[in-house]
mmCIF file with all atom_site columns, C-alpha atoms in Angstrom:
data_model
loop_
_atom_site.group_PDB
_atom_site.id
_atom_site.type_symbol
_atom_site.label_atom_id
_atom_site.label_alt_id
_atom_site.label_comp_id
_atom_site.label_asym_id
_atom_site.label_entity_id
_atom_site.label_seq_id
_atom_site.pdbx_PDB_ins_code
_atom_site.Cartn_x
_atom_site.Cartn_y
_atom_site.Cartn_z
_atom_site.occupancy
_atom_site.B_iso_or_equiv
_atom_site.pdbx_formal_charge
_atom_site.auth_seq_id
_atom_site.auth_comp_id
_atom_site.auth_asym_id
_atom_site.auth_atom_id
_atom_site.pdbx_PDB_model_num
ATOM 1   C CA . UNK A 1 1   ? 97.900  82.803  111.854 1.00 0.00 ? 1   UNK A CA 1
ATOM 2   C CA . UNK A 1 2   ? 98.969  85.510  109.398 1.00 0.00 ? 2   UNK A CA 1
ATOM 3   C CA . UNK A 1 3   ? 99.449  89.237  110.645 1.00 0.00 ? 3   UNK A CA 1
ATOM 4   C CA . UNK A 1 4   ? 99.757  92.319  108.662 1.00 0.00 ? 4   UNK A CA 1
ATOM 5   C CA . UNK A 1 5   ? 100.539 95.606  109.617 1.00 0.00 ? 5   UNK A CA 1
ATOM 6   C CA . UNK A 1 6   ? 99.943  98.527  107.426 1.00 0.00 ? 6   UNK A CA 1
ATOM 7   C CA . UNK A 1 7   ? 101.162 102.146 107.950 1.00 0.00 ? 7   UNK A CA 1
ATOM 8   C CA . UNK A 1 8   ? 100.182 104.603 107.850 1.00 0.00 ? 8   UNK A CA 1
ATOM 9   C CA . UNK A 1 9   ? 96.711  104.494 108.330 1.00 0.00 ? 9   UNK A CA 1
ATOM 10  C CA . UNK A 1 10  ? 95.581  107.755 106.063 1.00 0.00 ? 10  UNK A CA 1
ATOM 11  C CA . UNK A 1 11  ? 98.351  109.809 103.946 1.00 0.00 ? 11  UNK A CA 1
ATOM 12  C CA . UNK A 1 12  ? 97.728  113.380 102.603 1.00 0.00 ? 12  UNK A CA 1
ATOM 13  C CA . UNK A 1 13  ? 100.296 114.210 99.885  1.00 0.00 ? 13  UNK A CA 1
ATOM 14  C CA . UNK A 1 14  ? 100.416 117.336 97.318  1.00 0.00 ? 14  UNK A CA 1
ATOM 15  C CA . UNK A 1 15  ? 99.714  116.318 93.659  1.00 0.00 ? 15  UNK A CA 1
ATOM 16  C CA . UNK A 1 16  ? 102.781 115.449 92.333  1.00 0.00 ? 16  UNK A CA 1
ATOM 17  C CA . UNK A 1 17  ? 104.694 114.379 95.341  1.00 0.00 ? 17  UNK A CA 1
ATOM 18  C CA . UNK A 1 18  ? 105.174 110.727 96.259  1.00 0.00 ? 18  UNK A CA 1
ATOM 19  C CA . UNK A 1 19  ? 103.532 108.689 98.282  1.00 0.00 ? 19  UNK A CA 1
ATOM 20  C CA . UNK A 1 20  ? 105.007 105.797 100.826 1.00 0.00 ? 20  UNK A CA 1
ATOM 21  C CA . UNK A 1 21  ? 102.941 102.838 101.904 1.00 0.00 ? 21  UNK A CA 1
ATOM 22  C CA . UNK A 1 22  ? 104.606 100.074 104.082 1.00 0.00 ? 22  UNK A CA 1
ATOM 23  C CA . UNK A 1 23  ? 103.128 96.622  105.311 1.00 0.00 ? 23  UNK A CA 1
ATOM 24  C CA . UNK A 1 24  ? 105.039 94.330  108.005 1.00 0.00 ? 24  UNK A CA 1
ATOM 25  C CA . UNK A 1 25  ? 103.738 90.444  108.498 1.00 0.00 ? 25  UNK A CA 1
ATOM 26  C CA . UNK A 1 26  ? 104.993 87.407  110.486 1.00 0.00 ? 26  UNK A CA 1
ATOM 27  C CA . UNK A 1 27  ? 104.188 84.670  108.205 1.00 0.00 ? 27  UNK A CA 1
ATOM 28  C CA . UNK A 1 28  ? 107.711 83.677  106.212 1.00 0.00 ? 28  UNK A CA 1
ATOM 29  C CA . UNK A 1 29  ? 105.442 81.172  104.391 1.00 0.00 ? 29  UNK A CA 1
ATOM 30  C CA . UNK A 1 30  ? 104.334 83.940  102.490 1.00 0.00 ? 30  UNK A CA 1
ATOM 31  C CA . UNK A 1 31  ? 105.347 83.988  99.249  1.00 0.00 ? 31  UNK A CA 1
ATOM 32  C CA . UNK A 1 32  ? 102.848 86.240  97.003  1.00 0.00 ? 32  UNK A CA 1
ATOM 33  C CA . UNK A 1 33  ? 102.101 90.321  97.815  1.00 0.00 ? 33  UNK A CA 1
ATOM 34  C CA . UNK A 1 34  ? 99.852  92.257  95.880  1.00 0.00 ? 34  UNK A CA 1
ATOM 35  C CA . UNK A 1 35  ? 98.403  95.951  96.114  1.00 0.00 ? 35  UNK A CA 1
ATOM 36  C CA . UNK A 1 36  ? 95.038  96.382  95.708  1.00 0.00 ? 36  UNK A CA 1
ATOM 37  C CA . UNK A 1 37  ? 92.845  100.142 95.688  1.00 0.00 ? 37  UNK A CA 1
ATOM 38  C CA . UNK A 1 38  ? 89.684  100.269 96.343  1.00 0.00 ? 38  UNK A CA 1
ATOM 39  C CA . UNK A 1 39  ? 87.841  103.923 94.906  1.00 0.00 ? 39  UNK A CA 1
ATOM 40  C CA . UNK A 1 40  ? 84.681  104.885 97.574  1.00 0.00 ? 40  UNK A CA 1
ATOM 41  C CA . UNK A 1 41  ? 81.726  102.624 96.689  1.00 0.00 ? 41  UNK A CA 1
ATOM 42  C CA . UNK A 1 42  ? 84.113  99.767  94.569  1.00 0.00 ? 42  UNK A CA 1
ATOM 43  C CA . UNK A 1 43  ? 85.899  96.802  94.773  1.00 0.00 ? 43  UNK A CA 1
ATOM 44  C CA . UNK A 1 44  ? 88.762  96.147  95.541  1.00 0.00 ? 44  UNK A CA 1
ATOM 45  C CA . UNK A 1 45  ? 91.634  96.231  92.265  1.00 0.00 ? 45  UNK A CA 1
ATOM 46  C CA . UNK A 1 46  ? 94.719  95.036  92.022  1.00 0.00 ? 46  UNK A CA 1
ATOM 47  C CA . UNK A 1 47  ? 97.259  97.561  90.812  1.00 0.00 ? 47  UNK A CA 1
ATOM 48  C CA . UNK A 1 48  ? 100.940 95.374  91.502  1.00 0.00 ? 48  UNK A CA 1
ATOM 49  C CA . UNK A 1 49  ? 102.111 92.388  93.014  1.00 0.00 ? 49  UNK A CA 1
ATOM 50  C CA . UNK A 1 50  ? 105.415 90.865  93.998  1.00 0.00 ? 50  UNK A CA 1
ATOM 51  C CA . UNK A 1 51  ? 106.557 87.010  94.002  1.00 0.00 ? 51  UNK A CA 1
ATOM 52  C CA . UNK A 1 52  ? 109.411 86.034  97.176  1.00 0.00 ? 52  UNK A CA 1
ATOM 53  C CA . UNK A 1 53  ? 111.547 86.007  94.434  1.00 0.00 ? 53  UNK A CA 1
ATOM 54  C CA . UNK A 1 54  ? 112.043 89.659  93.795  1.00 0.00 ? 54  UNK A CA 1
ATOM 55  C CA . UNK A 1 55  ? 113.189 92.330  95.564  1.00 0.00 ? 55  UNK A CA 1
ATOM 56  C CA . UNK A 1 56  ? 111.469 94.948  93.392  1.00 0.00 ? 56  UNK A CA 1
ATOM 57  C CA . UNK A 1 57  ? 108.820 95.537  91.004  1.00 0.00 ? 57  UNK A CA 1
ATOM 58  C CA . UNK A 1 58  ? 107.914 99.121  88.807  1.00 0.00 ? 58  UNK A CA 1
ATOM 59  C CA . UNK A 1 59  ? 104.852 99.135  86.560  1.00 0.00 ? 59  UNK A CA 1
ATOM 60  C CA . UNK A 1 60  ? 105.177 103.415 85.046  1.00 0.00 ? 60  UNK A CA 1
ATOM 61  C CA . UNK A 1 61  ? 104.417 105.403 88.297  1.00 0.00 ? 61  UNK A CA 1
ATOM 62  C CA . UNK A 1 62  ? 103.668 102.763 90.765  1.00 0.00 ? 62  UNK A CA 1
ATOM 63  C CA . UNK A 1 63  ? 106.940 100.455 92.334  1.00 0.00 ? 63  UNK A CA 1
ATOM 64  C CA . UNK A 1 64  ? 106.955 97.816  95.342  1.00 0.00 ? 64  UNK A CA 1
ATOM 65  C CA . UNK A 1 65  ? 109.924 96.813  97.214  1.00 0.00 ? 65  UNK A CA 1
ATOM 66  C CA . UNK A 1 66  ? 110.156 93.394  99.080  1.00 0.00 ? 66  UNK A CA 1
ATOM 67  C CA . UNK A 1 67  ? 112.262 92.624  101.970 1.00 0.00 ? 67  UNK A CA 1
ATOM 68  C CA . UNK A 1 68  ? 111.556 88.997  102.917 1.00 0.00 ? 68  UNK A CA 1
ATOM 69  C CA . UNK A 1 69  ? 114.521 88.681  105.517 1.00 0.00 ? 69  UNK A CA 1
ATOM 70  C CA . UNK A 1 70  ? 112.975 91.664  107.536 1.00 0.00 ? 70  UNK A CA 1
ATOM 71  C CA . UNK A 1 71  ? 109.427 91.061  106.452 1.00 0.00 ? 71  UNK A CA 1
ATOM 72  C CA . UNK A 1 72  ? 108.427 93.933  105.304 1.00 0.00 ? 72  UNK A CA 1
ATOM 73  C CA . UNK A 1 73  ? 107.120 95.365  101.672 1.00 0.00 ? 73  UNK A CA 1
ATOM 74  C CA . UNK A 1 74  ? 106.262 99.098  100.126 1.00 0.00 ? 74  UNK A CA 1
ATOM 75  C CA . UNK A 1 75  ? 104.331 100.538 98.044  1.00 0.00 ? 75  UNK A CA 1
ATOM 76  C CA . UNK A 1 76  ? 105.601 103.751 96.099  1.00 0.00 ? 76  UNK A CA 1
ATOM 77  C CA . UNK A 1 77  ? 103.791 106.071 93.980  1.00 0.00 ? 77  UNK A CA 1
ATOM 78  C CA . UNK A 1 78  ? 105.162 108.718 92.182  1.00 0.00 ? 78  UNK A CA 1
ATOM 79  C CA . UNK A 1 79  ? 103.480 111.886 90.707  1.00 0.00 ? 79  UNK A CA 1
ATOM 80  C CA . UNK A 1 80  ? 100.413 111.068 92.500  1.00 0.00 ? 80  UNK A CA 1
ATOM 81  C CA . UNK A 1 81  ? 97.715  112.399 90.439  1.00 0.00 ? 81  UNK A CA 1
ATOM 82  C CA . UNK A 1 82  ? 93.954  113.213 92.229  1.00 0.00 ? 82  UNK A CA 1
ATOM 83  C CA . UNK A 1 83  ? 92.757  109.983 90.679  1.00 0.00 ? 83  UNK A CA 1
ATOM 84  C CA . UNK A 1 84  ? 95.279  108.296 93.050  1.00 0.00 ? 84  UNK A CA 1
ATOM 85  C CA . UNK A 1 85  ? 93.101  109.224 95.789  1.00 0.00 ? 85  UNK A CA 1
ATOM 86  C CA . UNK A 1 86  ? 91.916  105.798 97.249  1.00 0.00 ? 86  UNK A CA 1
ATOM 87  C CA . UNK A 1 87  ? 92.182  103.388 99.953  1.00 0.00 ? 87  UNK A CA 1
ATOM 88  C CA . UNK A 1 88  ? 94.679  101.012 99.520  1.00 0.00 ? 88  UNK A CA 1
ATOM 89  C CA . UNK A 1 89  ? 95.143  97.832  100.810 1.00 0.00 ? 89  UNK A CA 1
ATOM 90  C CA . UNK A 1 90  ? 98.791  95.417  101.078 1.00 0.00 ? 90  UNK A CA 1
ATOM 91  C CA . UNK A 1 91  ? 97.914  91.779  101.584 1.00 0.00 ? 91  UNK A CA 1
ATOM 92  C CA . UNK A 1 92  ? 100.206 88.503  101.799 1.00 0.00 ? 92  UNK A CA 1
ATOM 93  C CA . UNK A 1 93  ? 99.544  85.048  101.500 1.00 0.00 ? 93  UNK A CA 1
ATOM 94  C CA . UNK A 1 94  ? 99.441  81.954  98.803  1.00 0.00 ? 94  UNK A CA 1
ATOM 95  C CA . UNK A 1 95  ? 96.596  79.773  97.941  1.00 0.00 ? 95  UNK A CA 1
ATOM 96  C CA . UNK A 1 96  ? 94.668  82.585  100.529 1.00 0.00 ? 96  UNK A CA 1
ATOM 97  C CA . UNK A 1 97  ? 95.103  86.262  100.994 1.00 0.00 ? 97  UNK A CA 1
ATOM 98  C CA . UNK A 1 98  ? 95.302  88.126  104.080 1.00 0.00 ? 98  UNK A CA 1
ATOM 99  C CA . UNK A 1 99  ? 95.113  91.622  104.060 1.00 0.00 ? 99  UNK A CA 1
ATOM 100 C CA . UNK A 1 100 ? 96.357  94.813  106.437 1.00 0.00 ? 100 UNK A CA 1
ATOM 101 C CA . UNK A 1 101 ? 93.859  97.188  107.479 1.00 0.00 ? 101 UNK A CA 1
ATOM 102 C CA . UNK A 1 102 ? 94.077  99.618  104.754 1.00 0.00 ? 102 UNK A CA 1
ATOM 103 C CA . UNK A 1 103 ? 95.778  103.549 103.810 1.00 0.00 ? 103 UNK A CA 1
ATOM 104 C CA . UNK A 1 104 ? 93.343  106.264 102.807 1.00 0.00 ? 104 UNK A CA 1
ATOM 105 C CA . UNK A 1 105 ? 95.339  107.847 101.056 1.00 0.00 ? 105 UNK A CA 1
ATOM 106 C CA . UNK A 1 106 ? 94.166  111.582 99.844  1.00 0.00 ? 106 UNK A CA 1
ATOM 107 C CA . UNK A 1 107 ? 95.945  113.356 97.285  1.00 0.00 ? 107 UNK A CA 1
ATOM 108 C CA . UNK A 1 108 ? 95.289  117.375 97.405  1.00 0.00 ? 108 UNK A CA 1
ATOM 109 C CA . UNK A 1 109 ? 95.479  119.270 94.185  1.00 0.00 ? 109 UNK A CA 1
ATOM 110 C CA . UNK B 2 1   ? 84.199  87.668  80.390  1.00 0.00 ? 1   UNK B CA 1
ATOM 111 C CA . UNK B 2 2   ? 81.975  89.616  82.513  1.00 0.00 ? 2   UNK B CA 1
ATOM 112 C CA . UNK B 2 3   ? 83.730  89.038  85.923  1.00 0.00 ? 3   UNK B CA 1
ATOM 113 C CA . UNK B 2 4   ? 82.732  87.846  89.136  1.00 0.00 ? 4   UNK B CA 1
ATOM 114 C CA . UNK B 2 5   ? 78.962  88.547  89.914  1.00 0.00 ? 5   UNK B CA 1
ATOM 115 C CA . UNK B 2 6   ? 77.146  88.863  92.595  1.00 0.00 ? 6   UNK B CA 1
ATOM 116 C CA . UNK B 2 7   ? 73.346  89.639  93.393  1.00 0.00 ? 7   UNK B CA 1
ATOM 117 C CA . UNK B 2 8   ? 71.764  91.441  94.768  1.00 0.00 ? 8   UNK B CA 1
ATOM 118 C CA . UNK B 2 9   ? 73.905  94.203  95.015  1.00 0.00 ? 9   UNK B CA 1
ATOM 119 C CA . UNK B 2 10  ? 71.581  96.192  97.925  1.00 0.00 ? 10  UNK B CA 1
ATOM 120 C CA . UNK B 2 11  ? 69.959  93.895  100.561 1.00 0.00 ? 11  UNK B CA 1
ATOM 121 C CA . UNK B 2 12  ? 68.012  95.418  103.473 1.00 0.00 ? 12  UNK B CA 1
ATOM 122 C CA . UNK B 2 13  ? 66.445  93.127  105.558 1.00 0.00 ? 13  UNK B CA 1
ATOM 123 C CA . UNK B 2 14  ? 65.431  92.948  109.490 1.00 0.00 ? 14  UNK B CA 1
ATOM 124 C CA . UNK B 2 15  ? 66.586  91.249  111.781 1.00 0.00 ? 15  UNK B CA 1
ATOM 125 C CA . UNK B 2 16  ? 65.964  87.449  112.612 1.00 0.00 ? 16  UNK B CA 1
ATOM 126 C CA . UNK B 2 17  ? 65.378  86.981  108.515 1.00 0.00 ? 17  UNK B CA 1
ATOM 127 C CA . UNK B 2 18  ? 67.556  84.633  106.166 1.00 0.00 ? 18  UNK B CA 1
ATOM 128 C CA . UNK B 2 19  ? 69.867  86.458  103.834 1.00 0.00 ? 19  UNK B CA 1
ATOM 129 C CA . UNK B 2 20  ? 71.165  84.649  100.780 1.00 0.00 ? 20  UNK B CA 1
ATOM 130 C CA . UNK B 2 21  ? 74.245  86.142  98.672  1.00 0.00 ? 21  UNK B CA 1
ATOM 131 C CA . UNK B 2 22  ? 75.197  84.958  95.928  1.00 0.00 ? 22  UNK B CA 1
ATOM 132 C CA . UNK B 2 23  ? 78.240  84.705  93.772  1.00 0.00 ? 23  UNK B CA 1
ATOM 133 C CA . UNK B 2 24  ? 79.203  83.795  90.081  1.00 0.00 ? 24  UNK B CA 1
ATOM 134 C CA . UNK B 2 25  ? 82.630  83.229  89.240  1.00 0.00 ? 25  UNK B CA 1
ATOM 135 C CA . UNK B 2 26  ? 84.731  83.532  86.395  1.00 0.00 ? 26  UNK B CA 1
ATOM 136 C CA . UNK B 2 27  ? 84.810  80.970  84.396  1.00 0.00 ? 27  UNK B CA 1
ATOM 137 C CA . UNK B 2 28  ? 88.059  78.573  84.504  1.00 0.00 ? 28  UNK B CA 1
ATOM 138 C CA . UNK B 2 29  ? 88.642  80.364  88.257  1.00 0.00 ? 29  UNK B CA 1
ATOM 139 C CA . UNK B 2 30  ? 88.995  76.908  90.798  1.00 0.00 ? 30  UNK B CA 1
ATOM 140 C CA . UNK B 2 31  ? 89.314  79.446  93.812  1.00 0.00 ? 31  UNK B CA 1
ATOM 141 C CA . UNK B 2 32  ? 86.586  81.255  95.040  1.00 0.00 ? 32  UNK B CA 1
ATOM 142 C CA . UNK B 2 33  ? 86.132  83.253  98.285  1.00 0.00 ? 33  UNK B CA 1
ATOM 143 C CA . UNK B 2 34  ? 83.969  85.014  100.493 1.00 0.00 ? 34  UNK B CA 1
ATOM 144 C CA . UNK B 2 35  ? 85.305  88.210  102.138 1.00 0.00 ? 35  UNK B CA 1
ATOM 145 C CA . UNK B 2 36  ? 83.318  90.826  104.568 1.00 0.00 ? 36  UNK B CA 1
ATOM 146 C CA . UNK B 2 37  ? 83.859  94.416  105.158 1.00 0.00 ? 37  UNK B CA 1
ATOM 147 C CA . UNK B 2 38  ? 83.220  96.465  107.617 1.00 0.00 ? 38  UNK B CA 1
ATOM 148 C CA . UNK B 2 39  ? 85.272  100.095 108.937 1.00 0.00 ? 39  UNK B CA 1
ATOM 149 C CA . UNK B 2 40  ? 85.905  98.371  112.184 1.00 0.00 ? 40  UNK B CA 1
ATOM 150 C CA . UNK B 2 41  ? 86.941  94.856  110.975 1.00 0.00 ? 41  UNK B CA 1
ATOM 151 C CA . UNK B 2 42  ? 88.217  95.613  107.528 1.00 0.00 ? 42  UNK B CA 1
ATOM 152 C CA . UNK B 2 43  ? 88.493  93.272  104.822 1.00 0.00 ? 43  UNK B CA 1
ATOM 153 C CA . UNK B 2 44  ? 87.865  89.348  106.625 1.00 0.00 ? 44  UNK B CA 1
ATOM 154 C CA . UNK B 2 45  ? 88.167  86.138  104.477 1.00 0.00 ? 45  UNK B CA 1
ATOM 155 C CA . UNK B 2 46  ? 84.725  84.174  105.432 1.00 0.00 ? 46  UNK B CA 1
ATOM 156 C CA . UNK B 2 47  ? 85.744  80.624  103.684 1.00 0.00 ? 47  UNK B CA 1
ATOM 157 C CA . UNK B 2 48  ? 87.262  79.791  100.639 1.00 0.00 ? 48  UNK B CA 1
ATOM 158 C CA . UNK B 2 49  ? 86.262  76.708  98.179  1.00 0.00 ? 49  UNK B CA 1
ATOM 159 C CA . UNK B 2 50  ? 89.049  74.949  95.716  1.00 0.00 ? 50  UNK B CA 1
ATOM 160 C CA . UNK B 2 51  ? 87.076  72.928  92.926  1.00 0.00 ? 51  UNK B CA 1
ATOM 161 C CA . UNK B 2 52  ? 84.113  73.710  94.997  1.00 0.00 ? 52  UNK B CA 1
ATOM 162 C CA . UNK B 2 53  ? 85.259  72.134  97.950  1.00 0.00 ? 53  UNK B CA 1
ATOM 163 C CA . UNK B 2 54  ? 85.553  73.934  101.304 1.00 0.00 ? 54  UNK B CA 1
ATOM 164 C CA . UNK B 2 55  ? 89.374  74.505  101.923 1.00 0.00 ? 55  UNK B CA 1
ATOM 165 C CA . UNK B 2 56  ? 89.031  77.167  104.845 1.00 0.00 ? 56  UNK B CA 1
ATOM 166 C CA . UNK B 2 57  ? 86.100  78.108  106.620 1.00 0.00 ? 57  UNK B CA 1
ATOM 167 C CA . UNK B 2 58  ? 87.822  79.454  110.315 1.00 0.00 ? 58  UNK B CA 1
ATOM 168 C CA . UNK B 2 59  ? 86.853  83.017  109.074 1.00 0.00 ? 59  UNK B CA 1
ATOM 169 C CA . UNK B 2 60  ? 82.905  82.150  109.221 1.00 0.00 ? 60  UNK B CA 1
ATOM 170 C CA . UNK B 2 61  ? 81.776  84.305  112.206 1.00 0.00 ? 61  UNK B CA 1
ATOM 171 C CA . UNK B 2 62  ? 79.426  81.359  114.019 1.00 0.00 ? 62  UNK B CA 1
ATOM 172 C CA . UNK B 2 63  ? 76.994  78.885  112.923 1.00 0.00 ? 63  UNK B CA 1
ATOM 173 C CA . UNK B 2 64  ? 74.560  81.463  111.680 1.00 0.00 ? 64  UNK B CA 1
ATOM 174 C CA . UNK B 2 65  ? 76.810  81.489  108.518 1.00 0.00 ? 65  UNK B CA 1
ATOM 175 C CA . UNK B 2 66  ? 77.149  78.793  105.794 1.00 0.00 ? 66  UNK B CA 1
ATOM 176 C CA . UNK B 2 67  ? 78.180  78.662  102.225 1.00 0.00 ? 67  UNK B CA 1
ATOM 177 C CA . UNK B 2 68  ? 77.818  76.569  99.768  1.00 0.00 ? 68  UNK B CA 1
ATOM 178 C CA . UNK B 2 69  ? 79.164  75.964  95.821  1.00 0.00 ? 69  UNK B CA 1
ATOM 179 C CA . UNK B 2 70  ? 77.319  73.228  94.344  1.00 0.00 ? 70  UNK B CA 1
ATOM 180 C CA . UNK B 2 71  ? 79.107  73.508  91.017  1.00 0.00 ? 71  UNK B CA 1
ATOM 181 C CA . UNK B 2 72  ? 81.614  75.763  89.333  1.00 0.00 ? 72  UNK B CA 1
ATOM 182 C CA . UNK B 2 73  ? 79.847  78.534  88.300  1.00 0.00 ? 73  UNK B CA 1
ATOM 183 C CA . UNK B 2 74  ? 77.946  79.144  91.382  1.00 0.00 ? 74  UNK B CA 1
ATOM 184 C CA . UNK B 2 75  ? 78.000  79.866  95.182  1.00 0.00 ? 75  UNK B CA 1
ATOM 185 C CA . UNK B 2 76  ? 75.875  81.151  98.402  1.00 0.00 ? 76  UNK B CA 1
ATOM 186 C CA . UNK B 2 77  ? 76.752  83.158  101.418 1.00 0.00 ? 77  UNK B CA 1
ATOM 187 C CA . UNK B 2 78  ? 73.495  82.549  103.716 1.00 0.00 ? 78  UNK B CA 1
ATOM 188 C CA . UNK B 2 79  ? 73.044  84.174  106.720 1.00 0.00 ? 79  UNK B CA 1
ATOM 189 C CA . UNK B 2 80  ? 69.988  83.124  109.568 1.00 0.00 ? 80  UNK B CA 1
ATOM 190 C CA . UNK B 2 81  ? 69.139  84.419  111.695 1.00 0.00 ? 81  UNK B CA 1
ATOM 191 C CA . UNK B 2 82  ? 70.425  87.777  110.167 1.00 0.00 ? 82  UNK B CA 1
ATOM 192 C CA . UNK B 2 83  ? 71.281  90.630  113.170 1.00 0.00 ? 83  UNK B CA 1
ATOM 193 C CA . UNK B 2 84  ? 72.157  93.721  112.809 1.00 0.00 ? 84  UNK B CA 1
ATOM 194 C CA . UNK B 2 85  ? 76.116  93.163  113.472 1.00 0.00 ? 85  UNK B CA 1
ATOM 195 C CA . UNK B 2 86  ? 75.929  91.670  109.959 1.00 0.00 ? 86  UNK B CA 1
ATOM 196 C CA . UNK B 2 87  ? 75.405  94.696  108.031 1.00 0.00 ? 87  UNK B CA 1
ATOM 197 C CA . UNK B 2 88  ? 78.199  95.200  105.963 1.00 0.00 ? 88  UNK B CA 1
ATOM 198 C CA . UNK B 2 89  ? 79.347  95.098  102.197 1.00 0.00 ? 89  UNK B CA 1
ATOM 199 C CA . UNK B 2 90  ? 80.159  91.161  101.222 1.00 0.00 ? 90  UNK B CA 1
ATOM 200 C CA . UNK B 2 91  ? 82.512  90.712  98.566  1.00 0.00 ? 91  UNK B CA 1
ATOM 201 C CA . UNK B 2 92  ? 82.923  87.314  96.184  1.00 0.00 ? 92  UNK B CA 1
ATOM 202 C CA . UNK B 2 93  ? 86.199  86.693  94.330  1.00 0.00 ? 93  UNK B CA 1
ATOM 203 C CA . UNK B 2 94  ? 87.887  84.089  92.547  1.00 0.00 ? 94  UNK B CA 1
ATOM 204 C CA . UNK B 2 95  ? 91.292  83.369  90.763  1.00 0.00 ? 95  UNK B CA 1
ATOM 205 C CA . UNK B 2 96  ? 92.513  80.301  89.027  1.00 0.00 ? 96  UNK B CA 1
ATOM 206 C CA . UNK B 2 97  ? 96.515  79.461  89.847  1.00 0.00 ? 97  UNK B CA 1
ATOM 207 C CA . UNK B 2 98  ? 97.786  81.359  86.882  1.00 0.00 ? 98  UNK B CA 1
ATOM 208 C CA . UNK B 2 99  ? 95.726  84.803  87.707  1.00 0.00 ? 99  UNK B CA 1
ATOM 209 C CA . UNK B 2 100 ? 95.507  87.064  89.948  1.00 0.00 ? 100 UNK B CA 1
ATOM 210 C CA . UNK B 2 101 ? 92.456  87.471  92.397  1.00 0.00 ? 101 UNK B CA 1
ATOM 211 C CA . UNK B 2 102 ? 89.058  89.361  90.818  1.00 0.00 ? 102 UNK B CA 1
ATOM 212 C CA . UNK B 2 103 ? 86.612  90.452  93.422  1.00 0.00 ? 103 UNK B CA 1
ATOM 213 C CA . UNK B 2 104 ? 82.812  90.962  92.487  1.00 0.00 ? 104 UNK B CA 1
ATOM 214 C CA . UNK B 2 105 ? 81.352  94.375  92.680  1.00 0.00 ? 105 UNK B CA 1
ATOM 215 C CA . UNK B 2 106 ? 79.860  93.433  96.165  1.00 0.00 ? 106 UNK B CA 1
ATOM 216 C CA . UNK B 2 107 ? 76.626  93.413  98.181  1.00 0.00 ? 107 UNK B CA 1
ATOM 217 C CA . UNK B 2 108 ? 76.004  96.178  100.575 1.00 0.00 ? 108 UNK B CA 1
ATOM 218 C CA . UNK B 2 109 ? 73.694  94.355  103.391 1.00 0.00 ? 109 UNK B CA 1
ATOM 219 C CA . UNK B 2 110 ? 71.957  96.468  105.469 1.00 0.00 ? 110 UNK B CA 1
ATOM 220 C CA . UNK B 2 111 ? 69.777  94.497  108.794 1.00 0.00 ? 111 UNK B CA 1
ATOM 221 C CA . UNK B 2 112 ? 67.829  96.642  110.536 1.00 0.00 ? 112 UNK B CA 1
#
């Protein structure tokens, strides 16, 4: 079945720095990965996703980068802000979504 | 639109009851799907329906689980007997092919 790995577990960055989020999976089928954050207490939200068929997305401070030949995708966040401060989760999939284990990540004013 | 909802949104219950959760889609969403999570386990797809139709149900932990979605706008998670192992927060979401997934806001279920 589908695997996803998700580094690194919890990030601590300085407000204003960027922040680094990477997921690994073994299924090629794969051809959809989003980003979702999930805020203490909430659902889960998506923020970005990427299609197979490109290599790079940016919506203002938030970018993902695909690498389908090494299986592997990123997400970057620049200027973190404290409201940034979430857990966030990659996932991968197509008609069903399998996700990694989740990055708390902590941004410290 | 509202969203997905789900009810009840707090559940505490002991163990050996029946637990029913239950789940409103979005309307125009044919895919909707049943997730738990837990800190050890994470996020887990439970089964997923496709015009209300059971596509995938491997991720049901054991026979003490079902769902059903008798029509479009509507769908259970029951649990019994309920143990304490399921405590968790269940999430519902759905999608239709041209949108991206929309989870509920959850139910926290607590079996004591």
């Amino acid at each position: 079945g589908e695997n996803v790995e998700q580094h690194p577990s919890t990030l601590s960055v300085q407000e204003g720095d960027s922040a680094v989020i990477k997921c690994t999976y073994s299924d090629s089928a794969s051809n959809y990965f989003p980003w979702y954050k999930q805020e203490l207490g909430k659902r889960p939200q998506l923020i970005i996703d990427i299609r197979s068929n490109v290599g790079e997305k940016k919506d203002q401070r938030i970018a993902v980068t695909l690498n389908k030949t090494a299986k592997h995708f990123s997400l970057h966040i620049t200027e973190t802000q404290p409201e940034d401060s979430a857990v966030y989760f990659c996932a991968i999939g197509n008609e069903k979504l399998t996700f990694g284990t989740g990055t708390r990540l902590t941004i410290i004013p | 639109d509202a969203g997905v909802i789900q009810s009840p949104r707090h559940e505490v219950t002991e163990m050996g009851q029946e637990v029913t959760l239950r789940c409103k889609p979005i309307s125009g969403h044919d895919y909707l799907f049943w997730y738990r999570q837990t800190m050890m386990r994470g996020l887990e797809l439970l089964i997923y329906f496709n015009n209300n139709v059971p596509i995938d149900d491997s991720g049901m932990p054991e026979d003490r689980f079902s769902a059903k979605m008798p029509n479009a706008s509507f769908s259970t998670l029951k649990i019994q007997p309920s143990e304490p192992r399921d405590s968790a927060v269940y999430f519902c979401a759905s999608r239709s092919d041209r949108t991206e997934q929309f989870f509920g806001p959850g139910t926290r279920l607590t079996v004591l």
